[in-house]
Every structure is written in C-alpha cells, then in structure tokens.
mmCIF file of C-alpha atoms and ligand atoms in Angstrom:
data_model
loop_
_atom_site.group_PDB
_atom_site.id
_atom_site.type_symbol
_atom_site.label_atom_id
_atom_site.label_comp_id
_atom_site.label_asym_id
_atom_site.label_seq_id
_atom_site.Cartn_x
_atom_site.Cartn_y
_atom_site.Cartn_z
ATOM 1 C CA UNK A 1 -21.393 -4.043 0.967
ATOM 2 C CA UNK A 2 -20.793 -0.493 -0.114
ATOM 3 C CA UNK A 3 -17.620 0.577 -1.404
ATOM 4 C CA UNK A 4 -16.520 4.374 -2.048
ATOM 5 C CA UNK A 5 -13.601 5.331 -3.652
ATOM 6 C CA UNK A 6 -11.352 7.544 -1.446
ATOM 7 C CA UNK A 7 -10.484 10.785 -2.304
ATOM 8 C CA UNK A 8 -12.296 10.429 -5.779
ATOM 9 C CA UNK A 9 -12.285 13.727 -7.255
ATOM 10 C CA UNK A 10 -8.956 14.678 -5.920
ATOM 11 C CA UNK A 11 -7.367 11.532 -7.703
ATOM 12 C CA UNK A 12 -8.947 12.767 -10.773
ATOM 13 C CA UNK A 13 -7.988 16.169 -10.388
ATOM 14 C CA UNK A 14 -4.192 14.912 -9.963
ATOM 15 C CA UNK A 15 -4.183 11.981 -12.627
ATOM 16 C CA UNK A 16 -6.096 14.392 -15.065
ATOM 17 C CA UNK A 17 -7.219 11.981 -17.712
ATOM 18 C CA UNK A 18 -8.071 13.061 -21.199
ATOM 19 C CA UNK A 19 -9.683 10.933 -24.336
ATOM 20 C CA UNK A 20 -7.402 8.713 -25.469
ATOM 21 C CA UNK A 21 -4.520 8.618 -22.517
ATOM 22 C CA UNK A 22 -3.279 5.674 -21.321
ATOM 23 C CA UNK A 23 -3.489 5.062 -17.454
ATOM 24 C CA UNK A 24 -2.620 2.606 -15.222
ATOM 25 C CA UNK A 25 -4.928 1.602 -11.827
ATOM 26 C CA UNK A 26 -2.359 -0.298 -9.930
ATOM 27 C CA UNK A 27 -4.928 -1.046 -7.524
ATOM 28 C CA UNK A 28 -8.453 -1.987 -9.272
ATOM 29 C CA UNK A 29 -9.955 -2.957 -5.810
ATOM 30 C CA UNK A 30 -13.885 -1.916 -6.698
ATOM 31 C CA UNK A 31 -13.263 -0.259 -9.456
ATOM 32 C CA UNK A 32 -13.575 3.514 -8.677
ATOM 33 C CA UNK A 33 -10.929 5.254 -10.334
ATOM 34 C CA UNK A 34 -10.803 3.107 -13.129
ATOM 35 C CA UNK A 35 -14.090 3.848 -14.100
ATOM 36 C CA UNK A 36 -13.714 7.574 -13.567
ATOM 37 C CA UNK A 37 -10.917 7.337 -15.754
ATOM 38 C CA UNK A 38 -12.815 5.514 -18.201
ATOM 39 C CA UNK A 39 -15.811 7.867 -18.076
ATOM 40 C CA UNK A 40 -13.061 10.964 -18.880
ATOM 41 C CA UNK A 41 -12.683 9.003 -22.441
ATOM 42 C CA UNK A 42 -8.870 7.029 -20.987
ATOM 43 C CA UNK A 43 -7.963 4.211 -22.131
ATOM 44 C CA UNK A 44 -7.139 1.996 -18.859
ATOM 45 C CA UNK A 45 -4.548 -0.859 -17.771
ATOM 46 C CA UNK A 46 -5.633 -2.230 -14.416
ATOM 47 C CA UNK A 47 -3.884 -4.239 -12.066
ATOM 48 C CA UNK A 48 -5.266 -6.332 -8.373
ATOM 49 C CA UNK A 49 -3.540 -9.102 -6.710
ATOM 50 C CA UNK A 50 -6.764 -10.030 -5.479
ATOM 51 C CA UNK A 51 -8.779 -12.895 -7.642
ATOM 52 C CA UNK A 52 -12.282 -11.433 -6.401
ATOM 53 C CA UNK A 53 -10.946 -8.043 -7.263
ATOM 54 C CA UNK A 54 -10.604 -9.423 -10.997
ATOM 55 C CA UNK A 55 -13.801 -11.088 -10.595
ATOM 56 C CA UNK A 56 -15.579 -7.689 -10.140
ATOM 57 C CA UNK A 57 -14.019 -6.395 -13.005
ATOM 58 C CA UNK A 58 -16.283 -8.074 -15.798
ATOM 59 C CA UNK A 59 -18.651 -5.630 -15.593
ATOM 60 C CA UNK A 60 -16.544 -2.651 -16.331
ATOM 61 C CA UNK A 61 -14.858 -4.946 -19.119
ATOM 62 C CA UNK A 62 -17.944 -5.441 -20.803
ATOM 63 C CA UNK A 63 -18.974 -1.767 -20.511
ATOM 64 C CA UNK A 64 -15.341 -0.734 -22.086
ATOM 65 C CA UNK A 65 -14.155 -3.141 -24.297
ATOM 66 C CA UNK A 66 -11.682 -1.485 -26.117
ATOM 67 C CA UNK A 67 -10.541 0.853 -23.796
ATOM 68 C CA UNK A 68 -10.105 -1.449 -20.590
ATOM 69 C CA UNK A 69 -7.839 -4.148 -19.217
ATOM 70 C CA UNK A 70 -7.729 -5.985 -16.319
ATOM 71 C CA UNK A 71 -4.857 -8.385 -14.901
ATOM 72 C CA UNK A 72 -4.509 -10.358 -12.107
ATOM 73 C CA UNK A 73 -0.950 -9.558 -11.120
ATOM 74 C CA UNK A 74 1.055 -7.358 -8.526
ATOM 75 C CA UNK A 75 1.617 -3.628 -9.459
ATOM 76 C CA UNK A 76 5.465 -3.915 -9.258
ATOM 77 C CA UNK A 77 4.864 -6.305 -12.483
ATOM 78 C CA UNK A 78 3.158 -3.198 -14.543
ATOM 79 C CA UNK A 79 6.435 -3.024 -16.896
ATOM 80 C CA UNK A 80 5.449 -6.848 -18.565
ATOM 81 C CA UNK A 81 1.919 -5.220 -19.665
ATOM 82 C CA UNK A 82 2.553 -1.728 -20.356
ATOM 83 C CA UNK A 83 3.737 -1.050 -24.182
ATOM 84 C CA UNK A 84 3.881 2.673 -24.531
ATOM 85 C CA UNK A 85 4.923 5.351 -22.520
ATOM 86 C CA UNK A 86 1.557 6.087 -19.471
ATOM 87 C CA UNK A 87 -0.032 9.549 -19.113
ATOM 88 C CA UNK A 88 -0.691 8.583 -15.609
ATOM 89 C CA UNK A 89 -0.543 5.969 -12.769
ATOM 90 C CA UNK A 90 -2.245 5.834 -9.723
ATOM 91 C CA UNK A 91 -1.940 3.864 -6.679
ATOM 92 C CA UNK A 92 -4.704 3.150 -3.938
ATOM 93 C CA UNK A 93 -2.860 1.471 -1.414
ATOM 94 C CA UNK A 94 -3.814 -0.933 1.370
ATOM 95 C CA UNK A 95 -6.939 -3.345 1.983
ATOM 96 C CA UNK A 96 -10.623 -2.726 -0.214
ATOM 97 C CA UNK A 97 -13.567 -2.397 1.619
ATOM 98 C CA UNK A 98 -14.443 -5.614 -0.054
ATOM 99 C CA UNK A 99 -11.443 -7.624 1.322
ATOM 100 C CA UNK A 100 -11.777 -6.023 5.038
ATOM 101 C CA UNK A 101 -15.272 -6.688 5.331
ATOM 102 C CA UNK A 102 -15.615 -10.231 4.258
ATOM 103 C CA UNK A 103 -14.632 -12.398 7.555
ATOM 104 C CA UNK A 104 -13.193 -14.929 5.365
ATOM 105 C CA UNK A 105 -10.457 -13.518 4.399
ATOM 106 C CA UNK A 106 -9.244 -12.564 8.255
ATOM 107 C CA UNK A 107 -7.838 -9.320 7.372
ATOM 108 C CA UNK A 108 -10.352 -8.033 10.546
ATOM 109 C CA UNK A 109 -11.429 -8.780 14.100
ATOM 110 C CA UNK A 110 -14.541 -7.352 13.760
ATOM 111 C CA UNK A 111 -15.398 -11.186 12.966
ATOM 112 C CA UNK A 112 -14.267 -14.227 14.049
ATOM 113 C CA UNK A 113 -12.354 -16.500 10.795
ATOM 114 C CA UNK A 114 -9.206 -18.016 9.684
ATOM 115 C CA UNK A 115 -6.441 -15.614 10.626
ATOM 116 C CA UNK A 116 -5.594 -15.243 6.737
ATOM 117 C CA UNK A 117 -4.839 -12.262 5.358
ATOM 118 C CA UNK A 118 -3.160 -13.125 2.131
ATOM 119 C CA UNK A 119 -4.647 -10.786 -1.150
ATOM 120 C CA UNK A 120 -3.638 -13.201 -3.563
ATOM 121 C CA UNK A 121 -5.282 -16.421 -1.779
ATOM 122 C CA UNK A 122 -1.944 -18.069 -1.961
ATOM 123 C CA UNK A 123 1.717 -18.218 0.020
ATOM 124 C CA UNK A 124 2.242 -18.150 3.757
ATOM 125 C CA UNK A 125 -0.630 -16.588 5.806
ATOM 126 C CA UNK A 126 -0.910 -14.413 8.881
ATOM 127 C CA UNK A 127 -1.256 -17.750 10.970
ATOM 128 C CA UNK A 128 1.479 -19.133 9.461
ATOM 129 C CA UNK A 129 3.792 -16.175 10.647
ATOM 130 C CA UNK A 130 1.966 -15.826 14.419
ATOM 131 C CA UNK A 131 2.669 -19.468 14.575
ATOM 132 C CA UNK A 132 6.541 -19.974 13.240
ATOM 133 C CA UNK A 133 8.075 -16.330 13.496
ATOM 134 C CA UNK A 134 10.403 -16.122 16.633
ATOM 135 C CA UNK A 135 9.589 -13.841 19.440
ATOM 136 C CA UNK A 136 12.501 -11.480 18.639
ATOM 137 C CA UNK A 137 11.155 -11.597 15.117
ATOM 138 C CA UNK A 138 7.577 -11.157 16.156
ATOM 139 C CA UNK A 139 8.395 -7.921 17.911
ATOM 140 C CA UNK A 140 10.627 -6.657 16.012
ATOM 141 C CA UNK A 141 7.871 -6.809 13.173
ATOM 142 C CA UNK A 142 5.069 -5.208 15.306
ATOM 143 C CA UNK A 143 7.862 -2.478 16.634
ATOM 144 C CA UNK A 144 8.303 -1.678 12.850
ATOM 145 C CA UNK A 145 5.418 -2.563 10.424
ATOM 146 C CA UNK A 146 3.305 -2.561 13.239
ATOM 147 C CA UNK A 147 4.527 0.903 14.823
ATOM 148 C CA UNK A 148 3.488 -0.457 18.162
ATOM 149 C CA UNK A 149 5.609 0.460 21.320
ATOM 150 C CA UNK A 150 3.966 -2.783 23.062
ATOM 151 C CA UNK A 151 5.383 -4.957 20.647
ATOM 152 C CA UNK A 152 7.555 -6.866 22.938
ATOM 153 C CA UNK A 153 4.875 -7.513 25.375
ATOM 154 C CA UNK A 154 2.712 -8.264 22.800
ATOM 155 C CA UNK A 155 5.761 -10.950 21.064
ATOM 156 C CA UNK A 156 5.850 -12.779 24.241
ATOM 157 C CA UNK A 157 2.001 -13.157 25.103
ATOM 158 C CA UNK A 158 1.693 -14.837 21.455
ATOM 159 C CA UNK A 159 5.078 -17.149 21.836
ATOM 160 C CA UNK A 160 3.035 -18.455 25.659
ATOM 161 C CA UNK A 161 -0.114 -18.711 23.731
ATOM 162 C CA UNK A 162 0.863 -20.905 20.911
ATOM 163 C CA UNK A 163 3.126 -23.283 23.064
ATOM 164 C CA UNK A 164 0.077 -24.576 24.686
ATOM 165 C CA UNK A 165 -1.944 -24.890 20.815
ATOM 166 C CA UNK A 166 -1.285 -22.895 17.460
ATOM 167 C CA UNK A 167 -2.962 -19.622 17.192
ATOM 168 C CA UNK A 168 -5.566 -20.130 14.375
ATOM 169 C CA UNK A 169 -8.397 -16.861 14.661
ATOM 170 C CA UNK A 170 -8.449 -13.507 14.240
ATOM 171 C CA UNK A 171 -10.163 -13.223 17.485
ATOM 172 C CA UNK A 172 -7.900 -15.268 19.202
ATOM 173 C CA UNK A 173 -5.025 -13.373 18.386
ATOM 174 C CA UNK A 174 -6.862 -9.882 19.109
ATOM 175 C CA UNK A 175 -8.077 -11.386 22.924
ATOM 176 C CA UNK A 176 -4.566 -12.488 23.303
ATOM 177 C CA UNK A 177 -2.923 -8.792 22.182
ATOM 178 C CA UNK A 178 -5.661 -7.154 24.137
ATOM 179 C CA UNK A 179 -4.672 -9.065 27.147
ATOM 180 C CA UNK A 180 -0.954 -8.585 27.002
ATOM 181 C CA UNK A 181 -1.605 -4.466 26.977
ATOM 182 C CA UNK A 182 -3.642 -4.428 30.185
ATOM 183 C CA UNK A 183 -6.831 -4.161 27.619
ATOM 184 C CA UNK A 184 -8.437 -0.865 26.140
ATOM 185 C CA UNK A 185 -7.659 1.307 28.741
ATOM 186 C CA UNK A 186 -9.810 4.322 26.792
ATOM 187 C CA UNK A 187 -7.975 3.609 23.775
ATOM 188 C CA UNK A 188 -9.995 5.218 20.506
ATOM 189 C CA UNK A 189 -8.649 1.659 18.619
ATOM 190 C CA UNK A 190 -8.690 -1.446 19.479
ATOM 191 C CA UNK A 191 -5.100 -2.762 21.258
ATOM 192 C CA UNK A 192 -4.288 -5.478 18.431
ATOM 193 C CA UNK A 193 -4.868 -2.970 15.115
ATOM 194 C CA UNK A 194 -1.374 -2.090 15.164
ATOM 195 C CA UNK A 195 -0.774 -6.190 15.267
ATOM 196 C CA UNK A 196 -3.136 -6.826 12.616
ATOM 197 C CA UNK A 197 -1.256 -4.186 10.524
ATOM 198 C CA UNK A 198 2.036 -5.605 11.060
ATOM 199 C CA UNK A 199 1.049 -8.758 9.907
ATOM 200 C CA UNK A 200 -0.960 -7.943 6.785
ATOM 201 C CA UNK A 201 1.968 -5.866 5.550
ATOM 202 C CA UNK A 202 4.280 -8.589 6.154
ATOM 203 C CA UNK A 203 1.996 -11.614 4.385
ATOM 204 C CA UNK A 204 1.701 -9.184 1.590
ATOM 205 C CA UNK A 205 5.181 -7.797 1.598
ATOM 206 C CA UNK A 206 3.488 -4.362 1.140
ATOM 207 C CA UNK A 207 5.940 -2.344 1.425
ATOM 208 C CA UNK A 208 8.480 -3.828 -1.023
ATOM 209 C CA UNK A 209 5.553 -3.968 -3.476
ATOM 210 C CA UNK A 210 5.105 -0.507 -2.841
ATOM 211 C CA UNK A 211 9.038 0.549 -3.306
ATOM 212 C CA UNK A 212 9.082 -1.909 -6.431
ATOM 213 C CA UNK A 213 5.813 -0.600 -7.829
ATOM 214 C CA UNK A 214 6.794 2.968 -7.360
ATOM 215 C CA UNK A 215 10.414 2.493 -9.612
ATOM 216 C CA UNK A 216 8.139 0.593 -11.926
ATOM 217 C CA UNK A 217 5.775 3.655 -12.825
ATOM 218 C CA UNK A 218 8.740 6.301 -12.742
ATOM 219 C CA UNK A 219 9.701 3.943 -15.491
ATOM 220 C CA UNK A 220 6.770 3.608 -16.968
ATOM 221 C CA UNK A 221 5.431 7.263 -17.406
ATOM 222 C CA UNK A 222 5.830 9.730 -20.314
ATOM 223 C CA UNK A 223 7.630 13.185 -19.481
ATOM 224 C CA UNK A 224 4.528 15.263 -18.554
ATOM 225 C CA UNK A 225 2.401 12.021 -16.942
ATOM 226 C CA UNK A 226 1.433 11.860 -13.625
ATOM 227 C CA UNK A 227 2.016 9.742 -10.490
ATOM 228 C CA UNK A 228 -0.485 10.017 -7.986
ATOM 229 C CA UNK A 229 -0.782 8.064 -4.602
ATOM 230 C CA UNK A 230 -3.339 7.419 -1.949
ATOM 231 C CA UNK A 231 -1.704 5.817 1.677
ATOM 232 C CA UNK A 232 -3.352 5.318 4.458
ATOM 233 C CA UNK A 233 -0.802 4.893 7.058
ATOM 234 C CA UNK A 234 1.757 6.473 7.979
ATOM 235 C CA UNK A 235 4.732 3.604 6.609
ATOM 236 C CA UNK A 236 3.660 3.951 3.252
ATOM 237 C CA UNK A 237 2.837 7.549 3.155
ATOM 238 C CA UNK A 238 6.332 8.082 4.203
ATOM 239 C CA UNK A 239 7.678 6.028 1.356
ATOM 240 C CA UNK A 240 5.690 7.586 -1.037
ATOM 241 C CA UNK A 241 6.772 10.944 0.250
ATOM 242 C CA UNK A 242 10.579 10.138 0.371
ATOM 243 C CA UNK A 243 10.551 8.719 -3.303
ATOM 244 C CA UNK A 244 8.775 11.799 -4.726
ATOM 245 C CA UNK A 245 10.638 14.295 -2.999
ATOM 246 C CA UNK A 246 14.016 12.872 -3.522
ATOM 247 C CA UNK A 247 13.605 12.255 -6.838
ATOM 248 C CA UNK A 248 11.997 16.009 -7.000
ATOM 249 C CA UNK A 249 15.071 17.421 -5.506
ATOM 250 C CA UNK A 250 16.865 20.251 -7.828
ATOM 251 C CA UNK A 251 20.211 19.086 -6.119
ATOM 252 C CA UNK A 252 19.761 15.346 -7.005
ATOM 253 C CA UNK A 253 21.360 14.329 -4.058
ATOM 254 C CA UNK A 254 18.786 11.467 -3.192
ATOM 255 C CA UNK A 255 18.202 12.081 0.557
ATOM 256 C CA UNK A 256 17.113 15.986 1.297
ATOM 257 C CA UNK A 257 19.863 15.473 4.468
ATOM 258 C CA UNK A 258 22.338 15.116 2.000
ATOM 259 C CA UNK A 259 25.190 17.430 1.544
ATOM 260 C CA UNK A 260 24.654 20.057 -1.381
ATOM 261 C CA UNK A 261 26.378 18.571 -4.476
ATOM 262 C CA UNK A 262 28.397 20.553 -6.800
ATOM 263 C CA UNK A 263 26.636 21.282 -10.277
ATOM 264 C CA UNK A 264 29.261 19.184 -12.169
ATOM 265 C CA UNK A 265 28.821 16.589 -9.596
ATOM 266 C CA UNK A 266 29.063 12.955 -11.150
ATOM 267 C CA UNK A 267 26.851 11.298 -8.470
ATOM 268 C CA UNK A 268 24.241 14.774 -9.186
ATOM 269 C CA UNK A 269 20.935 12.903 -11.101
ATOM 270 C CA UNK A 270 18.867 15.075 -12.609
ATOM 271 C CA UNK A 271 14.992 15.089 -11.287
ATOM 272 C CA UNK A 272 12.582 12.754 -12.691
ATOM 273 C CA UNK A 273 9.493 14.341 -10.876
ATOM 274 C CA UNK A 274 8.064 17.676 -10.057
ATOM 275 C CA UNK A 275 6.096 18.210 -7.064
ATOM 276 C CA UNK A 276 3.529 20.608 -7.851
ATOM 277 C CA UNK A 277 2.296 20.550 -3.930
ATOM 278 C CA UNK A 278 4.456 19.494 -1.124
ATOM 279 C CA UNK A 279 2.039 18.862 1.388
ATOM 280 C CA UNK A 280 -0.056 15.735 0.910
ATOM 281 C CA UNK A 281 -4.161 16.558 0.423
ATOM 282 C CA UNK A 282 -6.596 14.763 3.098
ATOM 283 C CA UNK A 283 -10.214 14.055 2.733
ATOM 284 C CA UNK A 284 -12.610 17.008 3.205
ATOM 285 C CA UNK A 285 -14.736 16.328 6.523
ATOM 286 C CA UNK A 286 -17.954 16.017 4.648
ATOM 287 C CA UNK A 287 -15.660 12.776 2.820
ATOM 288 C CA UNK A 288 -14.730 11.557 6.394
ATOM 289 C CA UNK A 289 -18.753 11.977 7.764
ATOM 290 C CA UNK A 290 -19.575 9.965 5.006
ATOM 291 C CA UNK A 291 -17.181 7.276 5.000
ATOM 292 C CA UNK A 292 -14.984 7.312 7.872
ATOM 293 C CA UNK A 293 -13.106 5.023 6.651
ATOM 294 C CA UNK A 294 -11.420 7.779 4.326
ATOM 295 C CA UNK A 295 -10.205 9.218 7.891
ATOM 296 C CA UNK A 296 -6.845 8.367 7.449
ATOM 297 C CA UNK A 297 -6.355 8.563 3.295
ATOM 298 C CA UNK A 298 -3.294 10.902 2.172
ATOM 299 C CA UNK A 299 -2.805 11.652 -1.132
ATOM 300 C CA UNK A 300 0.605 12.719 -2.999
ATOM 301 C CA UNK A 301 1.374 13.324 -6.372
ATOM 302 C CA UNK A 302 3.367 14.415 -8.747
ATOM 303 C CA UNK A 303 4.532 14.935 -12.693
ATOM 304 C CA UNK A 304 7.230 13.267 -14.542
ATOM 305 C CA UNK A 305 9.880 15.308 -16.339
ATOM 306 C CA UNK A 306 11.885 13.796 -19.146
ATOM 307 C CA UNK A 307 14.909 12.956 -16.985
ATOM 308 C CA UNK A 308 15.699 9.236 -16.722
ATOM 309 C CA UNK A 309 14.231 7.052 -13.907
ATOM 310 C CA UNK A 310 16.485 6.656 -11.130
ATOM 311 C CA UNK A 311 17.831 3.394 -9.856
ATOM 312 C CA UNK A 312 15.317 1.090 -8.304
ATOM 313 C CA UNK A 313 13.981 2.804 -5.061
ATOM 314 C CA UNK A 314 15.260 0.895 -2.108
ATOM 315 C CA UNK A 315 12.891 -1.233 0.795
ATOM 316 C CA UNK A 316 13.225 0.538 4.399
ATOM 317 C CA UNK A 317 15.675 -1.739 6.441
ATOM 318 C CA UNK A 318 12.820 -3.323 8.205
ATOM 319 C CA UNK A 319 13.134 -6.813 10.090
ATOM 320 C CA UNK A 320 11.841 -9.142 8.828
ATOM 321 C CA UNK A 321 11.403 -7.308 5.190
ATOM 322 C CA UNK A 322 10.034 -9.611 2.857
ATOM 323 C CA UNK A 323 8.371 -12.911 2.455
ATOM 324 C CA UNK A 324 11.440 -14.520 0.856
ATOM 325 C CA UNK A 325 13.217 -13.678 4.324
ATOM 326 C CA UNK A 326 10.648 -14.577 6.756
ATOM 327 C CA UNK A 327 9.813 -17.842 5.099
ATOM 328 C CA UNK A 328 13.474 -18.562 5.976
ATOM 329 C CA UNK A 329 13.329 -17.463 9.491
HETATM 330 C C1 SAM B 401 -7.574 0.521 -1.552
HETATM 331 S S1 SAM B 401 -8.181 -0.850 -2.761
HETATM 332 C C2 SAM B 401 -8.128 0.094 -3.920
HETATM 333 C C3 SAM B 401 -9.556 0.588 -4.082
HETATM 334 C C4 SAM B 401 -10.005 1.334 -5.938
HETATM 335 N N1 SAM B 401 -9.200 2.179 -5.854
HETATM 336 C C5 SAM B 401 -11.630 1.325 -5.748
HETATM 337 O O1 SAM B 401 -11.975 2.834 -6.301
HETATM 338 O O2 SAM B 401 -12.563 0.813 -5.550
HETATM 339 C C6 SAM B 401 -6.901 -1.514 -3.001
HETATM 340 C C7 SAM B 401 -6.275 -3.011 -3.793
HETATM 341 O O3 SAM B 401 -5.390 -2.833 -4.316
HETATM 342 C C8 SAM B 401 -5.216 -4.401 -4.380
HETATM 343 N N2 SAM B 401 -3.476 -4.545 -3.786
HETATM 344 C C9 SAM B 401 -2.926 -4.194 -2.921
HETATM 345 N N3 SAM B 401 -1.275 -4.352 -3.217
HETATM 346 C C10 SAM B 401 -1.503 -4.655 -4.533
HETATM 347 C C11 SAM B 401 -0.030 -4.923 -5.427
HETATM 348 N N4 SAM B 401 1.077 -4.975 -4.991
HETATM 349 N N5 SAM B 401 -0.296 -5.192 -6.774
HETATM 350 C C12 SAM B 401 -1.669 -5.352 -7.394
HETATM 351 N N6 SAM B 401 -3.063 -4.932 -6.390
HETATM 352 C C13 SAM B 401 -2.549 -4.703 -5.017
HETATM 353 C C14 SAM B 401 -5.793 -5.183 -3.169
HETATM 354 O O4 SAM B 401 -6.034 -6.371 -3.609
HETATM 355 C C15 SAM B 401 -6.931 -4.036 -3.163
HETATM 356 O O5 SAM B 401 -8.088 -4.637 -3.929
#
C-alpha cells in the first residue's frame, strides 16, 4: 500500500518549521507531515483518532524519541496535550489512503465490506445510520453532507431496500444508490460517491470536529504561529475559508456580509489571524499525475496575531448534525 503526503512542499513552506519549534500535526495518518517537520528539527505533537494510525507511528517514535509524541485522540482535544504556545498546527482532513484502501474499514465501494466507516473503530457505524435514520433525515443528510440533488430519491430507495432486510455491505448500498438514480449515465464519478461521503462525515462528526479543532488551534497558537489546513471537498474547504476570512477581517465583523462597524463599536473584534494569501493553493499538475488522489486538495493557511482567540466557531446548521443528535433520532 502506498501513501504520498499531499501538497507536502507547499504545506512545509506555509508551516515554516524551525529547529526546536513546537508544532502540532492534527492528523497523523501515515506521518508524512510529522516526518518532514521532525527532519526540519521541530518538536512535534501528533494526533490521530484511528488506532491503526497510532500503530504506524512506532517507527517515527523510535527515530525521534525526544521530539515526537503521538496521541490517539481527536484533534478537537489538542488543548489537553499542549503545554506551551505552538509555532504551527496542520490539519490534513478526511480519510487517509490507508483507511480508504483497507477493505475491512468500509470507507470505499471499490471492495465489498461491512458498511463501517468509523475512524475510531467504535460507536455507531454507517450501517447503523442507513438502517436507523428516518427517510427525511437520510435525505437531509445526503443533500447537506453529500451535496447530492438526488438525495430524496436515494433516501426513498434505501428505506425501501432495508424494509426487506438490513443493509450491511458497501456494495449493497452502492448498488441501491446506483439503481435509484438510474445508473451512471457516463458520469465521471460513481453515483454513490456523495452518499458515501455524507455517511462518513456523519459517522465521524467530521464537520463538528473541524469547527472545534480550528478553534482549539486558534487558542493554542503563539503570535506568529501558522495555521495550515488541507481539505478535500467543498464543505471542509468552505468551513476553513469562512473561519480564516472572518478572523482575518480588519473590520472584526465575524462575517464579510455583516455591515461595517464603527471603530469604537464594542462588538468589533481584533483579527486573530492574518491571511497571507486569500486564495487557496491547489496541487501542481505533476503531483496530480503522480497521485490522482491529490486532485481535489485545497490548501489554506494564515498567521496568528497577538489578539485574543474568538469564541468557538459554530458548526454549520445542518440536520442531523452531530453524532449525539442522530443517535437520538
Ligand atoms: C488525510 S490523512 C492524513 C495524512 C497525513 N498528513 C500523512 O502525511 O500521512 C487524515 C488522518 O486524520 C485522521 N483524522 C481525521 N479526523 C480526525 C480528528 N478529528 N482527530 C484526529 N485525527 C483525525 C484520520 O484518521 C486520518 O488518519
């Protein structure tokens, strides 16, 4: 199994690790970013919520015993592990190729497997979601988290299929979705791609985690520290963009759509970040040719100012939106 860290050179340029600097790798995965930061002489605290990723970190722990620690934890919990201000924090979002390519994890419909998708290998699975959510909740989920206009048709087909017997396998679900939308019609991606994305985001509360993780990094970074995020789909990228542009807004309005505030308005907040570059960075053609999975990557980064951190960033108002809420459905 191969694993190529995406946008590695660009991420390192944005992070600018220096000898002795304390950095967080929020998403260890195969450890590509951690290794590069360690090789630049930095100290690294890394996180991954997947026990398999933690096992993969043993070699790096052995090579850099004094400068590297790896925790099995969610990145939203980073403040509990960080005792001094950070010079940098990097988020490489979503699933790793290790997770995607391992059929037993159930993230992909390239292979038949239990419909699982749990990064932590515990809690409720994608099968629980497709078999237990109401038709309306499934349609909302596939519409909001999958951004799929066929959501209602797909939800109806799932509910009809599970009435006969519970949906348990990845290929079973992929076929139900494909049949419900009338096949592939020459589309470049499989019709179940967006449904699988929606389930994965829900099962792992990925957008809630991202909102909390960005806020945690904002609190943990020293003035001048770098916040770097690589996202792979528009929901993540939009959240990172909105988080950084709001906090870098000289007007301190919280939203660029809000009206300008007078200089002495008490609700005006001092920018907690400076955006060096408003646009995102995409991989170069050569990287995409060598690693097609890099295709949809988008890098954004900003530099922490000395202003206080803003209040916690809200997760988007999507329904159902957190693991806790959908368990209650
Ligand atoms: C795209 S991979 C990271 C690849 C890594 N940059 C590398 O070079 O190998 C994303 C990893 O983040 C982990 N992850 C996703 N959400 C997380 C969260 N909220 N907290 C901790 N780890 C998370 C996943 O388990 C996965 O291993």
